[in-house]
């Protein structure tokens, strides 16, 4: 068994080389002349290398942009790589982009987050502004939607960027008809990665956890607070076909999709399609988060009826504390993997999201259990156990189970 331990610190690892003294001018010695900051006017190739290196670290971008004038010119535009649009910030960002149109070309990732103000009526009023902002961003390829109500005006507002989106992450999405979900997913014809986190959680009914968006929709439509009736409103009519929001989306995902991630709130309300099996041969990677005791029942059914014969890697995610159900669920998953026809399967990964105080050694027993239950994959060197900190996405260890 080989164990590879990754970085355990947050943020961007330090670049090799000379440490910059924050008290000096751009790393120069105190006795240097004031005009010496041109020394750090680096070649464009090196700027590009540094920018790519810290691409996901907004704090590092901000720190670099405050170093000196030369660094400010290179790094400040890239502070707009990642835009978070909220009900409060949307008008302000619109004004900034209107006054500084050259910044729009740097934005590649956008989060539209209405969790702070999930009122459907408020969202409807802002769709014109949202459309204006998105129309100025030509290079957006990654989009994340939080607490969104699917309406025709939302789909229209997204239309300027949706054809270019390659990665879509969805959380707290709700609509009042299955057709709305169909129109929504069809607006993204070139997706390569799709993550569905909390679509059906709103339909399934955690009233104490999610009292926001669906409650407002139900109130506006004068629906009863009976969750089963609310769910029935989103089921397709006809003899026994229990189509849900997840079915509507999965049946209409584009053929370009290669990676699919589903969280338990999205698929735990999955109903078996009666008349057909959904064929998604383009999908190469499937992640299922987070496994619970109920998943030993739904997961085999779900995978059987979605038929992803092109899968090369399946990841099963568990959230700490891993309880007594772990062995039972892993046993079910082992039988399922054996029975499925996945000719291209290369890796089965078990990912445990754990407390920051834990170490890889704390999970030796789970490594042995997985190896024992999935002996056929262990012998082929296809089993992986990854340990992630739950407080922030940082891998503290990876074990590949080999002979």
XYZ file of C-alpha atoms in Angstrom:
403
model
C 0.000 0.000 0.000
C 1.418 3.327 -1.060
C 0.414 6.454 0.835
C 0.857 9.890 -0.681
C 0.422 12.780 1.743
C -0.501 16.139 0.226
C -0.158 19.657 1.576
C -1.970 20.227 4.859
C -1.937 24.014 4.778
C -4.649 26.289 3.413
C -4.207 28.797 0.632
C -1.591 28.807 -2.078
C 1.747 27.076 -1.344
C 4.719 29.413 -1.319
C 6.503 29.890 -4.607
C 10.152 28.871 -4.539
C 12.759 31.591 -4.564
C 13.504 34.813 -2.754
C 11.131 35.930 -0.020
C 9.825 39.461 -0.550
C 10.299 41.798 2.383
C 6.971 43.598 2.870
C 8.832 46.552 4.397
C 10.936 47.099 1.298
C 9.950 48.332 -2.128
C 9.149 45.295 -4.286
C 11.876 43.218 -2.684
C 14.603 45.793 -3.355
C 17.115 46.768 -0.707
C 16.257 49.887 1.343
C 19.175 51.847 -0.162
C 17.950 51.350 -3.733
C 16.809 54.413 -5.655
C 13.040 55.120 -5.844
C 12.931 54.392 -9.578
C 14.284 50.862 -9.111
C 10.844 49.212 -9.012
C 11.173 48.582 -12.767
C 13.420 45.664 -11.733
C 10.266 43.624 -11.045
C 8.695 44.314 -14.417
C 8.819 40.636 -15.229
C 8.518 39.062 -18.677
C 4.906 38.346 -19.654
C 5.592 34.603 -19.667
C 6.530 34.746 -15.986
C 3.470 36.863 -15.126
C 1.308 34.229 -16.823
C 3.025 31.441 -14.883
C 2.425 33.144 -11.524
C -1.185 33.987 -12.398
C -1.915 30.381 -13.389
C -0.261 29.162 -10.185
C -2.508 31.167 -7.845
C -5.615 31.019 -10.039
C -8.010 29.899 -7.272
C -6.628 32.050 -4.459
C -8.274 35.480 -4.369
C -6.328 36.455 -1.243
C -3.037 35.811 -3.056
C -4.183 37.895 -6.025
C -5.084 40.733 -3.678
C -1.725 40.549 -1.874
C 0.215 40.547 -5.144
C -1.762 43.512 -6.468
C -0.695 45.550 -3.407
C 3.032 44.827 -3.769
C 3.997 47.692 -6.101
C 2.832 49.478 -9.237
C 4.236 46.928 -11.636
C 2.560 44.084 -9.762
C -0.684 46.034 -9.400
C -0.914 46.467 -13.155
C -0.377 42.743 -13.668
C -2.608 41.348 -10.921
C -5.504 43.726 -10.246
C -7.401 42.865 -13.433
C -7.304 39.214 -12.391
C -9.190 40.008 -9.200
C -12.170 39.825 -11.552
C -11.475 36.218 -12.547
C -14.119 35.137 -10.068
C -17.291 37.243 -9.664
C -19.925 36.625 -6.997
C -23.225 38.258 -7.919
C -25.719 38.771 -5.097
C -28.880 40.816 -4.770
C -26.850 43.509 -3.022
C -23.703 43.496 -5.173
C -25.291 43.165 -8.611
C -25.970 46.905 -9.241
C -22.502 47.824 -7.925
C -20.756 45.307 -10.180
C -22.808 46.529 -13.117
C -21.517 50.048 -12.475
C -17.890 48.887 -12.180
C -18.030 46.930 -15.433
C -19.742 49.822 -17.183
C -16.910 52.169 -16.160
C -14.122 49.622 -16.701
C -15.227 47.531 -19.663
C -11.724 46.105 -20.154
C -12.045 44.120 -16.892
C -14.899 41.954 -18.189
C -12.612 39.862 -20.383
C -10.805 38.516 -17.306
C -13.894 36.934 -15.719
C -14.080 33.174 -16.246
C -16.059 32.060 -13.155
C -19.368 33.489 -11.919
C -21.426 32.658 -8.825
C -25.012 33.909 -8.733
C -26.025 33.702 -5.096
C -29.467 34.688 -3.831
C -29.249 32.772 -0.550
C -29.280 36.029 1.398
C -32.476 37.189 -0.329
C -34.270 34.227 -1.922
C -37.523 36.053 -2.713
C -38.688 34.963 -6.147
C -40.228 38.367 -6.811
C -36.926 40.043 -5.942
C -35.104 37.751 -8.354
C -37.558 38.521 -11.125
C -36.984 42.244 -10.676
C -33.209 41.786 -11.001
C -33.133 39.582 -14.086
C -32.785 42.577 -16.418
C -29.740 43.811 -14.500
C -28.372 40.257 -14.366
C -28.764 39.921 -18.122
C -26.939 43.222 -18.675
C -24.017 42.166 -16.471
C -23.667 38.699 -17.995
C -23.824 40.101 -21.525
C -20.580 41.998 -20.834
C -18.675 38.839 -19.778
C -17.520 37.056 -22.949
C -15.181 34.480 -21.402
C -17.231 32.869 -18.624
C -16.924 29.069 -18.719
C -17.778 28.174 -15.100
C -21.110 29.022 -13.464
C -22.502 28.318 -9.996
C -26.140 29.002 -9.080
C -27.357 29.209 -5.476
C -30.965 29.642 -4.301
C -32.354 30.227 -7.762
C -35.939 30.030 -8.985
C -36.111 28.711 -12.549
C -38.215 31.123 -14.590
C -38.275 32.057 -18.294
C -36.667 35.399 -17.455
C -33.787 33.644 -15.648
C -33.138 31.376 -18.628
C -33.227 34.441 -20.866
C -30.809 36.297 -18.566
C -28.382 33.366 -18.684
C -28.636 32.995 -22.454
C -25.623 35.218 -23.194
C -23.261 32.959 -21.235
C -24.984 29.551 -21.099
C -23.811 28.350 -24.551
C -20.199 28.878 -23.422
C -20.486 27.237 -19.993
C -18.373 24.098 -19.589
C -18.808 23.604 -15.824
C -22.155 24.141 -14.063
C -22.723 23.773 -10.319
C -26.278 23.981 -9.025
C -27.535 24.354 -5.469
C -31.001 25.169 -4.107
C -32.637 25.170 -7.522
C -36.447 25.128 -7.628
C -39.110 25.379 -10.304
C -42.861 24.946 -10.476
C -42.873 22.540 -13.430
C -40.750 19.788 -14.913
C -40.690 21.619 -18.231
C -38.847 24.476 -16.533
C -36.047 22.083 -15.517
C -35.903 20.734 -19.071
C -35.609 24.220 -20.570
C -33.008 25.130 -17.971
C -30.591 22.267 -18.655
C -31.060 22.544 -22.424
C -29.780 26.114 -22.207
C -26.292 24.640 -21.578
C -25.579 22.600 -24.732
C -21.810 22.265 -24.271
C -21.475 21.214 -20.635
C -18.572 18.988 -19.692
C -19.079 18.954 -15.908
C -22.366 19.141 -13.981
C -22.830 19.197 -10.202
C -26.341 18.941 -8.732
C -26.421 19.554 -5.023
C -29.758 20.620 -3.649
C -32.446 20.423 -6.291
C -34.658 17.807 -4.749
C -33.833 18.671 -1.155
C -36.294 21.510 -1.503
C -38.857 19.126 -2.926
C -38.130 16.320 -0.516
C -38.875 18.516 2.457
C -36.415 19.563 5.136
C -38.638 22.319 6.474
C -36.361 23.078 9.399
C -33.298 23.359 7.147
C -34.628 24.824 3.912
C -37.561 27.127 4.744
C -36.577 29.782 2.219
C -37.045 29.606 -1.515
C -39.616 26.838 -1.987
C -41.644 28.129 0.944
C -41.913 31.497 -0.760
C -42.844 29.892 -4.066
C -45.491 27.780 -2.350
C -46.844 30.804 -0.521
C -47.051 32.841 -3.705
C -48.847 30.001 -5.476
C -51.050 29.421 -2.412
C -49.944 25.825 -2.107
C -50.378 23.928 1.123
C -47.286 23.309 3.253
C -47.793 19.600 2.759
C -44.503 18.456 1.237
C -45.956 15.413 -0.489
C -48.515 17.537 -2.308
C -45.815 19.998 -3.265
C -43.706 17.160 -4.649
C -46.692 15.774 -6.549
C -47.011 19.093 -8.331
C -43.576 18.425 -9.823
C -44.302 14.899 -11.020
C -45.177 14.164 -14.602
C -48.742 12.937 -15.179
C -49.542 9.538 -16.573
C -49.782 5.931 -15.523
C -47.265 5.398 -12.789
C -44.442 7.433 -14.290
C -42.930 9.152 -11.244
C -40.687 11.553 -13.119
C -38.993 14.067 -10.843
C -36.846 17.143 -11.292
C -33.699 14.999 -11.323
C -35.140 12.751 -14.034
C -36.071 15.768 -16.129
C -32.530 17.117 -15.914
C -30.705 13.821 -16.474
C -32.849 12.934 -19.467
C -31.795 16.177 -21.136
C -28.113 16.556 -20.289
C -25.988 17.279 -23.376
C -23.936 14.514 -25.040
C -20.777 16.510 -24.296
C -21.068 15.848 -20.527
C -18.062 13.970 -19.116
C -18.326 14.546 -15.349
C -21.433 14.251 -13.141
C -21.573 14.957 -9.403
C -24.740 14.328 -7.371
C -25.281 15.028 -3.697
C -27.685 12.969 -1.623
C -30.306 15.720 -1.542
C -30.509 15.508 -5.322
C -30.811 11.766 -5.858
C -32.344 10.405 -2.634
C -35.757 11.298 -4.087
C -34.988 9.468 -7.333
C -37.794 7.347 -8.786
C -37.184 4.522 -11.215
C -38.073 5.458 -14.797
C -40.761 3.025 -15.846
C -40.521 2.993 -19.605
C -36.851 3.547 -20.359
C -33.281 3.615 -19.147
C -31.308 6.821 -19.438
C -28.200 6.266 -21.554
C -25.270 8.571 -20.760
C -22.304 6.893 -22.411
C -20.313 10.152 -22.590
C -19.973 10.390 -18.786
C -16.463 9.391 -17.702
C -16.526 10.411 -14.029
C -19.346 10.008 -11.478
C -19.292 11.361 -7.909
C -21.973 10.471 -5.361
C -22.038 12.617 -2.191
C -22.657 11.935 0.680
C -23.469 8.293 1.329
C -25.999 7.404 4.054
C -27.635 4.151 5.240
C -30.490 4.773 2.784
C -28.074 4.700 -0.132
C -27.696 0.944 -0.022
C -31.223 0.854 -1.459
C -31.278 3.689 -3.974
C -27.729 3.621 -5.386
C -27.926 0.244 -7.214
C -31.308 1.219 -8.650
C -30.075 4.634 -9.694
C -26.952 3.349 -11.441
C -28.830 0.530 -13.119
C -31.349 2.892 -14.685
C -28.884 5.581 -15.726
C -26.577 3.251 -17.696
C -23.231 5.031 -17.826
C -21.153 2.404 -19.588
C -18.363 4.860 -20.387
C -17.506 5.521 -16.725
C -13.810 5.311 -15.876
C -13.988 6.502 -12.259
C -16.682 6.326 -9.576
C -16.254 8.242 -6.318
C -18.330 7.538 -3.221
C -18.130 10.326 -0.625
C -18.718 9.878 3.107
C -19.042 12.657 5.651
C -17.507 12.352 9.106
C -18.127 10.839 11.544
C -18.153 7.611 9.559
C -20.624 5.505 11.517
C -21.433 1.828 11.843
C -23.331 1.931 8.534
C -20.054 2.314 6.625
C -19.398 -1.421 6.379
C -22.953 -2.168 5.274
C -22.962 0.530 2.600
C -19.523 -0.454 1.291
C -20.675 -4.076 1.113
C -23.688 -3.027 -0.945
C -21.532 -0.896 -3.209
C -19.111 -3.776 -3.778
C -21.951 -6.035 -4.933
C -23.270 -3.258 -7.126
C -19.914 -2.611 -8.801
C -19.601 -6.341 -9.491
C -23.030 -6.560 -11.104
C -22.782 -3.433 -13.248
C -21.380 -3.678 -16.746
C -18.720 -0.985 -16.729
C -16.105 -2.162 -19.228
C -14.019 1.033 -18.987
C -13.993 1.331 -15.187
C -10.457 2.017 -13.948
C -10.830 3.514 -10.458
C -13.254 3.207 -7.552
C -12.570 5.942 -4.994
C -13.865 6.216 -1.440
C -13.581 9.785 -0.173
C -13.986 10.588 3.527
C -14.495 14.218 4.558
C -13.226 14.427 8.079
C -12.302 16.707 10.969
C -9.155 18.790 10.667
C -7.596 17.041 13.670
C -7.665 13.620 11.993
C -4.791 12.003 10.143
C -4.467 9.334 7.483
C -3.482 6.756 10.102
C -6.885 7.134 11.779
C -8.471 5.447 8.774
C -6.326 2.335 8.464
C -9.274 0.142 9.445
C -11.392 1.578 6.644
C -8.606 0.921 4.150
C -8.492 -2.720 5.199
C -12.287 -3.016 5.103
C -12.524 -1.603 1.597
C -9.702 -3.846 0.407
C -11.425 -6.905 1.869
C -14.871 -6.153 0.433
C -13.624 -5.128 -3.005
C -10.908 -7.720 -3.426
C -11.329 -7.988 -7.205
C -10.634 -4.287 -7.676
C -7.884 -4.347 -5.076
C -6.055 -7.017 -7.030
C -6.323 -4.848 -10.135
C -4.915 -1.817 -8.285
C -8.109 0.174 -8.879
C -9.072 1.127 -5.306
C -8.377 4.574 -3.857
C -9.122 6.067 -0.437
C -8.898 9.857 -0.147
C -9.113 11.834 3.083
C -10.293 15.460 2.874
C -10.746 18.056 5.571
C -14.394 19.052 5.811
C -13.650 22.614 6.951
C -11.953 23.420 3.650
C -11.132 21.449 0.552
C -7.624 20.248 1.285
C -6.452 16.711 0.733
C -4.401 15.425 3.642
C -3.794 11.964 2.292
C -4.464 9.529 -0.507
C -4.055 5.779 -0.335
C -4.038 3.614 -3.436
C -4.664 0.037 -2.466
C -2.220 -2.168 -4.320
C -0.765 -5.609 -3.843
